[in-house]
Structures are given as structure tokens and as C-alpha cells.
Short mmCIF file of C-alpha atoms and ligand atoms in Angstrom, two decimals:
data_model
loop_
_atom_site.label_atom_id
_atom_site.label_comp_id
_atom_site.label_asym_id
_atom_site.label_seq_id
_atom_site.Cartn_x
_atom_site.Cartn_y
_atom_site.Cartn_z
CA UNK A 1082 -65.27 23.18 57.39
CA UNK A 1083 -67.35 20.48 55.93
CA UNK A 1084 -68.87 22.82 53.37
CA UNK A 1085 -65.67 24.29 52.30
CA UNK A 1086 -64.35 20.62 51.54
CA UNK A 1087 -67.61 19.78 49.58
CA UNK A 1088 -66.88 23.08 47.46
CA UNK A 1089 -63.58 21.56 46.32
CA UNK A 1090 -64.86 18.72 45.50
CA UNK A 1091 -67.64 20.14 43.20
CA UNK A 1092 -65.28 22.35 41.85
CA UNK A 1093 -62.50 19.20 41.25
CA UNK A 1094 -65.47 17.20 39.63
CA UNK A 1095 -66.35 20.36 36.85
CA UNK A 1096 -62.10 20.99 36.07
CA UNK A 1097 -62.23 18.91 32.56
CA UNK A 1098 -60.07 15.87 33.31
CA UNK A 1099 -58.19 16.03 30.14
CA UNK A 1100 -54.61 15.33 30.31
CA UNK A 1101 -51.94 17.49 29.06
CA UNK A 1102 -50.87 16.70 25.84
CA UNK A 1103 -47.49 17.13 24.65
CA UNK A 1104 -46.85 19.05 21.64
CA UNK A 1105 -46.14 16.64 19.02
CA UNK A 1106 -43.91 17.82 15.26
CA UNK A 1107 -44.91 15.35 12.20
CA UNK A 1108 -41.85 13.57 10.76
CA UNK A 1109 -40.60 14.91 7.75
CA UNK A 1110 -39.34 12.14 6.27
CA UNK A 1111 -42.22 9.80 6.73
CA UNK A 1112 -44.61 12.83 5.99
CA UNK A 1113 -46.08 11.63 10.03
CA UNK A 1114 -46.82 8.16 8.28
CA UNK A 1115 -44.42 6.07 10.63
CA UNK A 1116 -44.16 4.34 6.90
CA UNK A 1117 -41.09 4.17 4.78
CA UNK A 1118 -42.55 5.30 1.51
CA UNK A 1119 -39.53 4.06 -1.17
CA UNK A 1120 -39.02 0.65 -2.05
CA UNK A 1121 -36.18 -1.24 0.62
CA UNK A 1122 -33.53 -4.03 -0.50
CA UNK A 1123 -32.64 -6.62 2.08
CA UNK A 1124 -34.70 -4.78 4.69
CA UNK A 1125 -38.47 -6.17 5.48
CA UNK A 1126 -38.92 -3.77 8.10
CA UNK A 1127 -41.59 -1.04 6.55
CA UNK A 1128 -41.39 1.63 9.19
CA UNK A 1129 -39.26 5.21 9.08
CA UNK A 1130 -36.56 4.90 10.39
CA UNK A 1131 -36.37 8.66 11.35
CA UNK A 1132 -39.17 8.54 13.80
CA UNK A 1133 -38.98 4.39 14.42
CA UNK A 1134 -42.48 4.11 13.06
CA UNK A 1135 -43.93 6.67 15.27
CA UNK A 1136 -44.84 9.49 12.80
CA UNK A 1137 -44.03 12.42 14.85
CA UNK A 1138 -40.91 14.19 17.38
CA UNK A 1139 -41.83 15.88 20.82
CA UNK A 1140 -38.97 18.16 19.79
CA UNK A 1141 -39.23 20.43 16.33
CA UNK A 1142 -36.96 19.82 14.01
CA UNK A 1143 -34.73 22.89 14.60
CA UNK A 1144 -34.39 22.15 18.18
CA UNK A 1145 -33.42 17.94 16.94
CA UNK A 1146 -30.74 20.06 14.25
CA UNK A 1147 -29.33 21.70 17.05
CA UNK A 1148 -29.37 19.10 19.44
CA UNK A 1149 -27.13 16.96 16.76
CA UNK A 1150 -24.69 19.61 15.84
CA UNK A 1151 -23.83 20.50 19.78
CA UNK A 1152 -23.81 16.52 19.57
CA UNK A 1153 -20.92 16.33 17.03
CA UNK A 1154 -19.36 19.30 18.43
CA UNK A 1155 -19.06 17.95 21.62
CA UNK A 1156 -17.38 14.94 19.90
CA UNK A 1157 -15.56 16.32 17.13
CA UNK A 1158 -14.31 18.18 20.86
CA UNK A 1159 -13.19 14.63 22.65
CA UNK A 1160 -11.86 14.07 19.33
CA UNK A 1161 -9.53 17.02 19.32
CA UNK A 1162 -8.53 16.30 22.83
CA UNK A 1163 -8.11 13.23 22.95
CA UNK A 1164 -5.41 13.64 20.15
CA UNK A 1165 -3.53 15.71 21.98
CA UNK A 1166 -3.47 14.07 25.23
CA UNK A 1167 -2.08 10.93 23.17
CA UNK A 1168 0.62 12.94 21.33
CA UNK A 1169 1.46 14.74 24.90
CA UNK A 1170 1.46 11.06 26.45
CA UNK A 1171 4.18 9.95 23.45
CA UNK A 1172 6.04 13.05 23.50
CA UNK A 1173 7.15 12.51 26.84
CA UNK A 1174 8.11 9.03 26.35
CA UNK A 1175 9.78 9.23 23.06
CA UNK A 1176 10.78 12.81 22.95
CA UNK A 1177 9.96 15.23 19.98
CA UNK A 1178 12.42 13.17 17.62
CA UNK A 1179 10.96 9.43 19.34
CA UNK A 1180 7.34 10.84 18.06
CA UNK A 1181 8.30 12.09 14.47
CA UNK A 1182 9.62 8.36 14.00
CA UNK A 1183 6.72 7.11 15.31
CA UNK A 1184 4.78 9.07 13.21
CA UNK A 1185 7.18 7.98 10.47
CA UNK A 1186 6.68 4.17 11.30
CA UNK A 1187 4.25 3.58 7.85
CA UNK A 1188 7.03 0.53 7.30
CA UNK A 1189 5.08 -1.08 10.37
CA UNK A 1190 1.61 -1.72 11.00
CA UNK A 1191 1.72 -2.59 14.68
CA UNK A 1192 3.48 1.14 15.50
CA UNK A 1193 1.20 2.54 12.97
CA UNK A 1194 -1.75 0.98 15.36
CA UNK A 1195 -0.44 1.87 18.64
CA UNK A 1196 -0.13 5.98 17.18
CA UNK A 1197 -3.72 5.72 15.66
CA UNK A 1198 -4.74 3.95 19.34
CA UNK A 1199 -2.82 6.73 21.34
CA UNK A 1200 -4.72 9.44 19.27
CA UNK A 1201 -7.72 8.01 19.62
CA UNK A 1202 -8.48 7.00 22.75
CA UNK A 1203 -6.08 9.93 24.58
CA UNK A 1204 -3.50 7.28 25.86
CA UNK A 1205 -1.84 3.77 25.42
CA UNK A 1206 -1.60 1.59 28.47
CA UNK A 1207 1.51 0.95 30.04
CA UNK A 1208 2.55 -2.10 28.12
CA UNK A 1209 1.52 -0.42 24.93
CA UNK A 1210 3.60 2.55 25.74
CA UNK A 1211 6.48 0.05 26.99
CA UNK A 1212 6.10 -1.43 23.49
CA UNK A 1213 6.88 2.07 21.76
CA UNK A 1214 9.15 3.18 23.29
CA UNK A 1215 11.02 -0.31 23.27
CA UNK A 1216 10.63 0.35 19.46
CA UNK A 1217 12.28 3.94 19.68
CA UNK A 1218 15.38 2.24 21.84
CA UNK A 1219 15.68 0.13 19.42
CA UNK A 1220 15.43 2.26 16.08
CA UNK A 1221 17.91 4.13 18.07
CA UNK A 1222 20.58 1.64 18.39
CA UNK A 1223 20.46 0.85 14.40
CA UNK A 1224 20.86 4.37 13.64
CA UNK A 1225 24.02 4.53 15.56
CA UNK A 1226 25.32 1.46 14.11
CA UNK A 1227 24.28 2.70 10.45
CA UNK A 1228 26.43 5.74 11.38
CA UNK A 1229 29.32 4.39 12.81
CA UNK A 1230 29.69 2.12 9.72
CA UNK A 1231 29.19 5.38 7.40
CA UNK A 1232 31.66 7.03 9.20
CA UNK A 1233 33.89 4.04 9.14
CA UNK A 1234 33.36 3.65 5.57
CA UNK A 1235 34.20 7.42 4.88
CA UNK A 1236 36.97 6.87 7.04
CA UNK A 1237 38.40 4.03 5.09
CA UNK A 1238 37.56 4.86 1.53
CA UNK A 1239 40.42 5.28 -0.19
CA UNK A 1240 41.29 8.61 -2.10
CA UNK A 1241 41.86 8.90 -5.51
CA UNK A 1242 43.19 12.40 -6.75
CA UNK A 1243 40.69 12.88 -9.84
CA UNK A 1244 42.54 16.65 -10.85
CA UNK A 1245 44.07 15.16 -13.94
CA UNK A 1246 41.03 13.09 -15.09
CA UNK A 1247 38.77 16.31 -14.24
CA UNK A 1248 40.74 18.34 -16.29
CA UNK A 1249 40.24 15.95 -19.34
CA UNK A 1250 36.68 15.82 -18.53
CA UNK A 1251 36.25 19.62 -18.29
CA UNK A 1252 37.98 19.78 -22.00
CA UNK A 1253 35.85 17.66 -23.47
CA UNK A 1254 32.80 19.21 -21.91
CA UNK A 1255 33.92 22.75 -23.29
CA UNK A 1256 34.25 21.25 -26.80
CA UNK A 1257 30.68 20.24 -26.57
CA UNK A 1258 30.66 16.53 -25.39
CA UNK A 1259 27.78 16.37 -23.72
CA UNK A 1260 28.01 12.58 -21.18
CA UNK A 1261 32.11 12.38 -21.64
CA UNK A 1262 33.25 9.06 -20.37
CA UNK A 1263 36.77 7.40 -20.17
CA UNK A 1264 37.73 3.65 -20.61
CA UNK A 1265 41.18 2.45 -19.30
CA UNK A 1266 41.18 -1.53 -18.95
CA UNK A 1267 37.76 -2.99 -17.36
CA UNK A 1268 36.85 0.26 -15.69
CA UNK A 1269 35.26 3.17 -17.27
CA UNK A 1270 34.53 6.74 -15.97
CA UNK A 1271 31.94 8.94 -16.34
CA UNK A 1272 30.11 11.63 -14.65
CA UNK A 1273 27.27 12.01 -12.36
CA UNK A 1274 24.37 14.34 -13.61
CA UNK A 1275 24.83 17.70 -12.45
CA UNK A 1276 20.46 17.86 -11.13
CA UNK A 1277 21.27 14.26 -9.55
CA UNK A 1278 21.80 12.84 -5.74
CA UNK A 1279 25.49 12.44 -6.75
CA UNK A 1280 26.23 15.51 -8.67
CA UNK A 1281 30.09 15.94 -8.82
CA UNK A 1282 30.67 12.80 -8.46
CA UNK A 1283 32.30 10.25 -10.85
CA UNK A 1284 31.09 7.32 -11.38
CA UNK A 1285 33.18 4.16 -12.16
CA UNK A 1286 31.72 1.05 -13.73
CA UNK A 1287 33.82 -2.70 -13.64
CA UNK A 1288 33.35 -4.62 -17.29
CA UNK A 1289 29.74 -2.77 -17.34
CA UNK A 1290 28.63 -3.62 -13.68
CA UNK A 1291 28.38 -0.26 -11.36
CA UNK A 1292 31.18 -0.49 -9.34
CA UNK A 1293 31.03 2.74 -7.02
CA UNK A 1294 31.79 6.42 -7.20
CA UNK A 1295 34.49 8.56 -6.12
CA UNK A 1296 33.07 12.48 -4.73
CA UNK A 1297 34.15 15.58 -5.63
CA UNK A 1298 36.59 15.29 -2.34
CA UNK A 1299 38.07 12.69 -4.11
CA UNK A 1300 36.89 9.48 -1.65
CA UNK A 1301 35.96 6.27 -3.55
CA UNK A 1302 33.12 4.42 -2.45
CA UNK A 1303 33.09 1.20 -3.72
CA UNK A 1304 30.10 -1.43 -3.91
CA UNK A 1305 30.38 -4.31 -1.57
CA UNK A 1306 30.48 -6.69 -4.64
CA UNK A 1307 33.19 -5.17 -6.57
CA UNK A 1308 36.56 -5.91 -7.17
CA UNK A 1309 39.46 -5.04 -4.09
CA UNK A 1310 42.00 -3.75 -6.84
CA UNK A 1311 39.60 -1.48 -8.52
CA UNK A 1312 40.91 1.24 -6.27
CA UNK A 1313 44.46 0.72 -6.91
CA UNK A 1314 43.65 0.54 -10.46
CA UNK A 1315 41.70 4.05 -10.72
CA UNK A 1316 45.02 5.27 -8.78
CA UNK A 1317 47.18 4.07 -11.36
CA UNK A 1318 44.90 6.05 -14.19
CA UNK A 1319 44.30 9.08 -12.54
CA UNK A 1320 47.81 9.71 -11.53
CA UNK A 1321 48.87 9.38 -15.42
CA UNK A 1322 45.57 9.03 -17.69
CA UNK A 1323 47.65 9.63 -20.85
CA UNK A 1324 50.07 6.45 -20.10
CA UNK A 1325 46.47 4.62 -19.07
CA UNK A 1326 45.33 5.33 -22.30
CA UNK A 1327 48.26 4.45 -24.32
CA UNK A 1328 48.43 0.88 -22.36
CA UNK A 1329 44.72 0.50 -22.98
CA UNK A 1330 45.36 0.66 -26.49
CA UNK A 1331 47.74 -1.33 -27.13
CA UNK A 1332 46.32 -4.05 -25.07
CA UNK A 1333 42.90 -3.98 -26.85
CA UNK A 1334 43.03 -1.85 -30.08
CA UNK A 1335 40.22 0.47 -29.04
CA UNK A 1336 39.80 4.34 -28.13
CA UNK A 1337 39.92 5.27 -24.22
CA UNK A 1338 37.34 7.51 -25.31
CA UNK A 1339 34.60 6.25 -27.64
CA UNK A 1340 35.69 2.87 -27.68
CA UNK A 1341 35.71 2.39 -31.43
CA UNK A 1342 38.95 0.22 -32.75
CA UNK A 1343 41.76 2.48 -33.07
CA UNK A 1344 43.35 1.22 -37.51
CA UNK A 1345 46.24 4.07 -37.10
CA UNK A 1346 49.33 3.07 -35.61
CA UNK A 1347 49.39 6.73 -33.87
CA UNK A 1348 46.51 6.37 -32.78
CA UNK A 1349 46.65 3.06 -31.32
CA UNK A 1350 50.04 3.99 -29.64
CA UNK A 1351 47.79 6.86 -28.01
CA UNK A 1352 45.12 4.79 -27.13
CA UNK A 1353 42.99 7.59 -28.65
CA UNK A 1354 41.46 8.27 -32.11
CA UNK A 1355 42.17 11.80 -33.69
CA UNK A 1356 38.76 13.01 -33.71
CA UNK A 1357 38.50 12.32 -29.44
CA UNK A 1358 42.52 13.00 -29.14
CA UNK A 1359 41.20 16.49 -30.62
CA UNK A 1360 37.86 16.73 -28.35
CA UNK A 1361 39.79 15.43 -25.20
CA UNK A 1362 42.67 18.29 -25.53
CA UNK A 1363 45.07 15.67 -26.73
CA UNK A 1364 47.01 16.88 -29.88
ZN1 LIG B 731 -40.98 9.13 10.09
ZN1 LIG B 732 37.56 7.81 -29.69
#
């Protein structure tokens, strides 16, 4: 018993007592230095950075590459998800359309915030969600006043039956004048571009200031600053454009066409020149 203890011991006291020793990889960067070898700005620290002044990893460098792309992985992961939970969290508050305003909401930087904080962190808190979807009610509400005044607006606008003046414009077009406009008193006609927002409309200008537009189904839209007679007025011209013309020339000497001064006594009794009475399908 004794002897077999002394044994051990002898054979503890010959086992060299040197300790294990991890397995060290040199830094690359530093070269296993612990020394930043370039020259540093602002920065009186000298050691490397990439191995904090040790010189050396107890992991190899393929195993640290890994280790950092399952890193980013992982969070490019939490990233992802945590997207989606916040879109999930404001699509059920807002509702598909609540969301794509939201989303829409560049006008404001404090919605623009709360979206960016939703995505980002997976979820608002209550009061920030109460504050969205406060927002949303509220967006809501203007939209339905905007339309009920459009529809008003549509439903008030008065009509002006444009057939006869279209006609005249369609002439004039066919015998190659390209932007054919008409001039009866202070208001002048023209046409919308065809490859515009208003094409087939007509647009109708008061002593050179835009005054509004009538569509193709004949409703005038006036501009809140113009004149309340202007749509009497294009009434009165396009019910008989010839007798506009004739009392447009008489009262100012000019063409309801091009505007020049009419000198002919025809002419001015026409309220046209010959050269647009012949373009405009008026011999
Ligand atoms: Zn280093
Ligand atoms: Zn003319």
C-alpha cells in the first residue's frame, strides 16, 4: 500500500511539468508584431489593432473568417426578421392601404422615423403605434373631404357644349394649324396637348391669366381666382362662335383668330381676317 503510493509519486515527480500550451496563429496584419507598422493621424496608440497589441489569435484565421461571416449572417438574419415582424405589426394596424401611406409619408420625418423604428427594431410601442395609426385616421379623413369637394366641384361645374368651337378647331387643325387658338372678348381658347395630363381638354385663359379648362365631356373647371361670368361668357361663344367673333371685332378691330388688326371692313364685320376666315372654314 505504502509502496504503491511512493511509486506514484516517483512517477508524478519524472512526468515533465510543462503546461499545455495553446496553439497560437501570428497576426497577419501586424506580421505577430502587436505593432501598427504605417504611420497613424490623431491616434497615439502604436499597437494593431487586429490582435490589440498581442501579435497572435488562438483561432486561425479561417476559423476567425468563418466565425465573422456566421456572425453577419446571423445578423443580416435579425435584420430580415425583424423587418418583417415590424411591417406585420403595421399591417395589422393600418391595413395594406394604412402601410403603403406610411411608407409613402417622405412629406414627414416623424412617420418616416416611426417606419424606419418599426423595421428596425421588429415593433413600435404602443404609443408609437397609437401615433401611426392616429396619423392614418387622420390622412383618412382629408382624403374624404378632398373627394367630396371633387365630387362637389364636378357636380357643380357648369357645362359648356364645345361641338361648335371643336368643329372650328378640328378645321383649322386639318388645314395645318398646328396650336389653333380662339379670342372672343377677354377670354381666349386653345387646346390642351394631346401627350399632356389634360389632353382633350380646352383650355381658357381671362386677359392672359389661366382661367380653367373645360374636358372633353364638356364640364368647365374654373380656377378659384377667376372671374364668376367667365362661364356664362364661354356659353354665349360656344353656342354661336361666328356672332362671338363678329362682336369681337367690331368692339376691338382685331382677328378672333390671330389677333392681328382686322383694315377690311369685311373683315372686321367678321371679326376674322381672310387668310384665318380661310384656315378656320369660314368663307
Ligand atoms: Zn496584429
Ligand atoms: Zn387672323
Amino acid at each position: 500500500m505504502f509502496d504503491d503510493i511512493e511509486t506514484s509519486l516517483e512517477d508524478f515527480l519524472a512526468t515533465p511539468t510543462t503546461q499545455v500550451k495553446r496553439e497560437q496563429f501570428p497576426c497577419h496584419a501586424c506580421g505577430g508584431t502587436g505593432k501598427y507598422n504605417g504611420v497613424r493621424i490623431h491616434q497615439e496608440k502604436s499597437q494593431c489593432f487586429a490582435c490589440n497589441g498581442r501579435g497572435h489569435f488562438f483561432t486561425s484565421y479561417a476559423d476567425r473568417k468563418a466565425a465573422k461571416a456566421k456572425r453577419q449572417a446571423k445578423a443580416e438574419a435579425k435584420r430580415a426578421s425583424n423587418r418583417e415582424a415590424g411591417l406585420a405589426q403595421l399591417t395589422e394596424a393600418l391595413g395594406e392601404q394604412g402601410l403603403a401611406w406610411l411608407q409613402n409619408a417622405s412629406w414627414s420625418e416623424f412617420y418616416t422615423d416611426l417606419l424606419h423604428k418599426a423595421i428596425q427594431y421588429g415593433s413600435l410601442s404602443e404609443k408609437q403605434l397609437a401615433c401611426v395609426v392616429n396619423g392614418w385616421e387622420k390622412q383618412q379623413v382629408r382624403d374624404a373631404e378632398r373627394n367630396a369637394a371633387r365630387a362637389a366641384r364636378e357636380a357643380n361645374a357648369p357645362v359648356i357644349d364645345l361641338t361648335k368651337i371643336n368643329n372650328l378647331f378640328d378645321t383649322a387643325k386639318s388645314n395645318g394649324l398646328k396650336k389653333p387658338r380662339l379670342v372672343c372678348g377677354s377670354l381666349r381658347l386653345s387646346l390642351a396637348p394631346l401627350n399632356g395630363a389634360n389632353a382633350g381638354c380646352t383650355y381658357v385663359k381671362d386677359q392672359g391669366e389661366y382661367a380653367g379648362k373645360i374636358t372633353a365631356e364638356g364640364k368647365f373647371f374654373a380656377v378659384r381666382t377667376a372671374r364668376a361670368e367667365i362661364a356664362g361668357e364661354l356659353q354665349e361663344i360656344a353656342k354661336d362662335p361666328l356672332n362671338a367673333f363678329k362682336v369681337h371685332g367690331q368692339v376691338t378691330g382685331s382677328c378672333s383668330c390671330c389677333g392681328r388688326e382686322l383694315t377690311n371692313k369685311d373683315s372686321i364685320a367678321l371679326g376674322i381676317g381672310p387668310i384665318c376666315a380661310d384656315k378656320w372654314g369660314l368663307v
